[in-house]
Amino acid sequence: DLAEAEAISRFTYIAQMAEVPVNIVHLSSEAGLMAAKSARQRGADIYIESCPQYFILDDSCYYLPGFEGAKFVCSPPVRSKHSQTALWNALSAGSIDTISTDHCSFNWKGQKELGRNDFSQIPNGLPGIEHRPVLLYTYGVAAGRISENQFVASLSENTARLFGMFPQKGQIAVGSDADIVVWNPSCQGTLTAQNQVQNVDYTPYEGLKIQGGAKAVFLRGELAAENGKVLFENQGKYIHRHSCDYYHKNS
């Protein structure tokens, strides 16, 4: 935790001296959060991204029997339940801007298990890009920690603004791309490796009960996925990005 706080403090001091905005990625700890908040208070223009694993998992996973803990090896590592609470409070307060995944689709068989006799050989990272929205909805919105608007902002709008794609992306409006998710807030299920779509043989969220899910996904107005089934692929389009929309600039 302290190593993260030191790195954030050093990073933000350098950014402030250079008079440039910076994005802190994969924030994982309360100590790191406090360092980021301190930087903002002294006038540094910083943005904060975190990932579902730091809100959902805790460091008890590293003490699972056998070699199970290898499934959760990532950088930064997952932290204590105390840090979890601090991150949820920060997301609710608007201190954390975006939620991504740091998705790394290493398989358990043939990849993660390579480190059985040498910790340094464990491929570093967790799979999770498929489960990001439903985890944030279940443990955020449905649990009363964040609002639906905060859910959408942290997954879509803020990212589009931060990376210079707004208003083409990040909102539903005339002239914007019709990228729309039709969300069913009441459906329920259980996350398992067997029922996931992402191409990896395990999930660190195995057995978690979830609520809500995407009923349909439209890409530029075309139905791209429905009820968990991808209808077409390889339809990406180059987006010419402009300068960042610094939506909470401190200076």
Short mmCIF file of C-alpha atoms in Angstrom, two decimals:
data_model
loop_
_atom_site.label_atom_id
_atom_site.label_comp_id
_atom_site.label_asym_id
_atom_site.label_seq_id
_atom_site.Cartn_x
_atom_site.Cartn_y
_atom_site.Cartn_z
CA ASP A 1 0.00 0.00 0.00
CA LEU A 2 2.74 2.44 0.94
CA ALA A 3 4.67 1.67 -2.25
CA GLU A 4 1.61 2.69 -4.29
CA ALA A 5 1.21 5.88 -2.26
CA GLU A 6 4.88 6.79 -2.75
CA ALA A 7 4.70 6.18 -6.51
CA ILE A 8 1.54 8.28 -6.86
CA SER A 9 3.03 11.11 -4.81
CA ARG A 10 6.23 11.16 -6.89
CA PHE A 11 4.29 10.86 -10.17
CA THR A 12 1.94 13.72 -9.35
CA TYR A 13 4.72 16.03 -8.15
CA ILE A 14 6.54 15.53 -11.46
CA ALA A 15 3.30 16.14 -13.37
CA GLN A 16 2.64 19.30 -11.40
CA MET A 17 6.14 20.63 -12.09
CA ALA A 18 5.66 19.90 -15.80
CA GLU A 19 2.17 21.46 -15.69
CA VAL A 20 0.51 18.49 -17.38
CA PRO A 21 -2.59 16.47 -16.46
CA VAL A 22 -2.06 12.79 -15.66
CA ASN A 23 -4.17 9.67 -15.28
CA ILE A 24 -3.45 7.31 -12.37
CA VAL A 25 -4.31 3.78 -13.47
CA HIS A 26 -5.33 0.74 -11.41
CA LEU A 27 -5.64 2.54 -8.07
CA SER A 28 -5.91 -0.23 -5.50
CA SER A 29 -5.37 1.04 -1.96
CA GLU A 30 -6.56 3.57 0.57
CA ALA A 31 -2.98 4.82 0.94
CA GLY A 32 -2.76 5.42 -2.80
CA LEU A 33 -6.13 7.16 -2.74
CA MET A 34 -4.98 9.49 0.04
CA ALA A 35 -1.86 10.38 -1.96
CA ALA A 36 -3.99 11.16 -5.02
CA LYS A 37 -6.38 13.30 -2.99
CA SER A 38 -3.46 15.18 -1.49
CA ALA A 39 -2.13 15.90 -4.98
CA ARG A 40 -5.48 17.31 -6.04
CA GLN A 41 -5.63 19.51 -2.95
CA ARG A 42 -2.29 21.08 -3.82
CA GLY A 43 -3.51 21.81 -7.37
CA ALA A 44 -2.30 18.86 -9.44
CA ASP A 45 -4.64 18.06 -12.34
CA ILE A 46 -5.05 14.31 -12.00
CA TYR A 47 -7.60 11.68 -12.95
CA ILE A 48 -8.05 8.30 -11.32
CA GLU A 49 -8.90 4.93 -12.82
CA SER A 50 -9.47 1.70 -10.91
CA CYS A 51 -10.66 -1.84 -11.67
CA PRO A 52 -13.40 -4.16 -10.35
CA GLN A 53 -10.96 -6.52 -8.63
CA TYR A 54 -10.01 -3.79 -6.17
CA PHE A 55 -13.66 -3.28 -5.23
CA ILE A 56 -14.77 -6.93 -5.18
CA LEU A 57 -11.80 -9.11 -4.16
CA ASP A 58 -9.60 -8.87 -1.08
CA ASP A 59 -6.18 -10.19 -0.11
CA SER A 60 -7.58 -13.32 1.56
CA CYS A 61 -7.54 -14.87 -1.92
CA TYR A 62 -3.76 -15.18 -1.68
CA TYR A 63 -4.14 -17.59 1.24
CA LEU A 64 -6.37 -20.10 -0.53
CA PRO A 65 -5.20 -23.73 -0.31
CA GLY A 66 -2.89 -25.32 -2.84
CA PHE A 67 -1.90 -23.08 -5.73
CA GLU A 68 -5.29 -21.34 -6.04
CA GLY A 69 -3.81 -18.00 -5.05
CA ALA A 70 -1.98 -17.84 -8.38
CA LYS A 71 -5.29 -17.14 -10.10
CA PHE A 72 -5.35 -13.73 -8.41
CA VAL A 73 -1.79 -12.57 -9.08
CA CYS A 74 -1.95 -9.09 -10.62
CA SER A 75 -0.26 -5.71 -10.33
CA PRO A 76 -1.12 -3.96 -8.15
CA PRO A 77 -2.30 -6.89 -6.00
CA VAL A 78 -5.78 -6.89 -4.50
CA ARG A 79 -5.80 -5.26 -1.09
CA SER A 80 -7.60 -5.40 2.25
CA LYS A 81 -11.33 -5.08 2.85
CA HIS A 82 -10.54 -1.75 4.49
CA SER A 83 -9.15 -0.45 1.19
CA GLN A 84 -12.24 -1.82 -0.58
CA THR A 85 -14.46 0.36 1.56
CA ALA A 86 -12.29 3.41 0.91
CA LEU A 87 -12.47 2.87 -2.86
CA TRP A 88 -16.26 2.48 -2.84
CA ASN A 89 -16.57 5.70 -0.86
CA ALA A 90 -14.27 7.48 -3.31
CA LEU A 91 -16.24 6.25 -6.32
CA SER A 92 -19.47 7.39 -4.69
CA ALA A 93 -17.95 10.81 -3.95
CA GLY A 94 -16.71 11.23 -7.53
CA SER A 95 -13.02 11.04 -6.60
CA ILE A 96 -12.48 8.03 -8.89
CA ASP A 97 -13.22 8.95 -12.49
CA THR A 98 -13.21 5.74 -14.51
CA ILE A 99 -13.47 1.97 -14.06
CA SER A 100 -11.70 -0.30 -16.53
CA THR A 101 -10.33 -3.84 -16.05
CA ASP A 102 -6.63 -4.24 -16.89
CA HIS A 103 -7.90 -7.39 -18.64
CA CYS A 104 -5.27 -10.12 -19.08
CA SER A 105 -6.71 -13.34 -20.45
CA PHE A 106 -4.09 -15.76 -19.15
CA ASN A 107 -5.43 -19.28 -18.82
CA TRP A 108 -5.06 -21.27 -15.62
CA LYS A 109 -4.01 -24.39 -17.50
CA GLY A 110 -0.66 -23.98 -19.20
CA GLN A 111 -0.10 -20.36 -18.16
CA LYS A 112 -0.90 -19.33 -14.58
CA GLU A 113 0.21 -22.76 -13.35
CA LEU A 114 3.68 -22.24 -14.84
CA GLY A 115 4.68 -20.60 -11.57
CA ARG A 116 4.10 -23.60 -9.31
CA ASN A 117 7.80 -23.78 -8.46
CA ASP A 118 8.71 -20.16 -9.10
CA PHE A 119 6.40 -17.28 -8.19
CA SER A 120 8.07 -14.99 -10.72
CA GLN A 121 6.87 -17.23 -13.56
CA ILE A 122 3.16 -16.64 -12.84
CA PRO A 123 1.73 -14.52 -15.70
CA ASN A 124 0.65 -11.27 -14.13
CA GLY A 125 -2.95 -10.11 -14.55
CA LEU A 126 -6.61 -11.10 -14.28
CA PRO A 127 -9.33 -11.69 -16.88
CA GLY A 128 -12.48 -9.65 -16.43
CA ILE A 129 -13.44 -7.40 -19.33
CA GLU A 130 -16.74 -9.26 -19.80
CA HIS A 131 -17.77 -8.89 -16.16
CA ARG A 132 -16.94 -5.23 -15.56
CA PRO A 133 -20.46 -3.78 -16.03
CA VAL A 134 -22.35 -6.45 -14.11
CA LEU A 135 -19.92 -6.41 -11.18
CA LEU A 136 -20.14 -2.63 -10.87
CA TYR A 137 -23.92 -2.76 -11.16
CA THR A 138 -24.38 -5.60 -8.66
CA TYR A 139 -22.01 -4.40 -5.97
CA GLY A 140 -22.38 -0.70 -6.72
CA VAL A 141 -25.85 0.28 -7.94
CA ALA A 142 -27.90 -2.65 -6.61
CA ALA A 143 -26.06 -2.48 -3.28
CA GLY A 144 -26.85 1.23 -2.94
CA ARG A 145 -23.23 2.39 -3.08
CA ILE A 146 -23.44 4.41 -6.31
CA SER A 147 -26.23 5.77 -8.51
CA GLU A 148 -27.15 4.62 -12.00
CA ASN A 149 -25.75 7.89 -13.37
CA GLN A 150 -22.43 7.27 -11.62
CA PHE A 151 -22.41 3.74 -13.04
CA VAL A 152 -22.76 5.07 -16.59
CA ALA A 153 -20.30 7.92 -16.08
CA SER A 154 -17.51 5.73 -14.73
CA LEU A 155 -17.90 3.15 -17.51
CA SER A 156 -18.58 5.43 -20.48
CA GLU A 157 -18.95 9.20 -20.29
CA ASN A 158 -15.88 10.03 -18.21
CA THR A 159 -13.67 7.77 -20.32
CA ALA A 160 -14.89 9.40 -23.53
CA ARG A 161 -14.20 12.85 -22.10
CA LEU A 162 -10.80 11.96 -20.70
CA PHE A 163 -9.53 10.38 -23.91
CA GLY A 164 -10.84 13.02 -26.31
CA MET A 165 -13.76 11.07 -27.82
CA PHE A 166 -16.64 13.10 -26.38
CA PRO A 167 -19.26 13.89 -27.71
CA GLN A 168 -18.88 11.32 -30.50
CA LYS A 169 -18.75 8.73 -27.74
CA GLY A 170 -20.00 8.85 -24.18
CA GLN A 171 -23.49 10.24 -24.65
CA ILE A 172 -26.77 9.60 -26.45
CA ALA A 173 -27.48 12.66 -28.59
CA VAL A 174 -28.08 13.74 -32.16
CA GLY A 175 -24.75 13.55 -33.98
CA SER A 176 -23.15 11.11 -31.54
CA ASP A 177 -22.52 7.46 -32.37
CA ALA A 178 -25.52 5.34 -31.40
CA ASP A 179 -23.55 3.06 -29.07
CA ILE A 180 -26.31 1.96 -26.73
CA VAL A 181 -26.64 -0.74 -24.09
CA VAL A 182 -30.15 -1.87 -23.15
CA TRP A 183 -29.74 -2.92 -19.53
CA ASN A 184 -31.98 -5.34 -17.66
CA PRO A 185 -31.68 -4.41 -13.96
CA SER A 186 -33.62 -7.37 -12.59
CA CYS A 187 -32.06 -10.47 -14.17
CA GLN A 188 -29.91 -12.59 -11.86
CA GLY A 189 -27.24 -15.22 -12.26
CA THR A 190 -23.93 -16.65 -11.11
CA LEU A 191 -20.54 -15.97 -12.67
CA THR A 192 -18.68 -19.11 -13.72
CA ALA A 193 -15.94 -20.00 -16.17
CA GLN A 194 -18.42 -22.25 -17.94
CA ASN A 195 -20.98 -19.56 -18.72
CA GLN A 196 -18.65 -16.71 -19.64
CA VAL A 197 -17.99 -15.59 -23.22
CA GLN A 198 -14.42 -14.28 -22.82
CA ASN A 199 -11.86 -16.77 -24.10
CA VAL A 200 -10.17 -17.88 -20.87
CA ASP A 201 -10.55 -21.04 -18.78
CA TYR A 202 -11.21 -19.45 -15.37
CA THR A 203 -12.64 -16.35 -13.73
CA PRO A 204 -11.45 -14.79 -10.46
CA TYR A 205 -15.13 -14.09 -9.75
CA GLU A 206 -16.16 -17.76 -9.85
CA GLY A 207 -19.43 -18.35 -7.99
CA LEU A 208 -20.32 -14.71 -7.35
CA LYS A 209 -24.05 -13.93 -7.52
CA ILE A 210 -24.82 -11.06 -9.85
CA GLN A 211 -27.81 -8.87 -10.68
CA GLY A 212 -28.48 -7.06 -13.94
CA GLY A 213 -27.08 -7.56 -17.39
CA ALA A 214 -26.96 -6.28 -20.95
CA LYS A 215 -30.07 -7.34 -22.86
CA ALA A 216 -28.87 -5.77 -26.11
CA VAL A 217 -25.83 -3.84 -27.34
CA PHE A 218 -25.96 -1.50 -30.33
CA LEU A 219 -22.81 -0.38 -32.15
CA ARG A 220 -23.39 2.78 -34.18
CA GLY A 221 -27.08 1.87 -34.31
CA GLU A 222 -26.59 -1.76 -35.36
CA LEU A 223 -27.53 -4.60 -33.01
CA ALA A 224 -24.16 -6.16 -32.15
CA ALA A 225 -25.05 -8.45 -29.23
CA GLU A 226 -28.25 -9.77 -27.74
CA ASN A 227 -28.89 -11.85 -24.62
CA GLY A 228 -25.22 -12.71 -24.26
CA LYS A 229 -24.64 -13.69 -27.88
CA VAL A 230 -22.33 -11.71 -30.15
CA LEU A 231 -24.03 -11.16 -33.52
CA PHE A 232 -21.13 -9.69 -35.50
CA GLU A 233 -17.47 -8.91 -34.93
CA ASN A 234 -14.57 -6.93 -36.40
CA GLN A 235 -16.60 -3.77 -36.97
CA GLY A 236 -14.26 -1.35 -35.23
CA LYS A 237 -13.81 2.13 -36.64
CA TYR A 238 -10.96 4.61 -36.27
CA ILE A 239 -11.85 7.55 -34.03
CA HIS A 240 -9.93 10.78 -34.48
CA ARG A 241 -9.40 12.01 -30.94
CA HIS A 242 -9.11 15.63 -29.89
CA SER A 243 -7.51 17.15 -26.82
CA CYS A 244 -8.80 15.88 -23.50
CA ASP A 245 -11.93 17.47 -22.07
CA TYR A 246 -10.55 18.24 -18.61
CA TYR A 247 -13.86 18.07 -16.86
CA HIS A 248 -12.65 18.80 -13.35
CA LYS A 249 -9.51 20.81 -13.99
CA ASN A 250 -8.10 22.23 -10.78
CA SER A 251 -6.12 25.15 -12.18
#
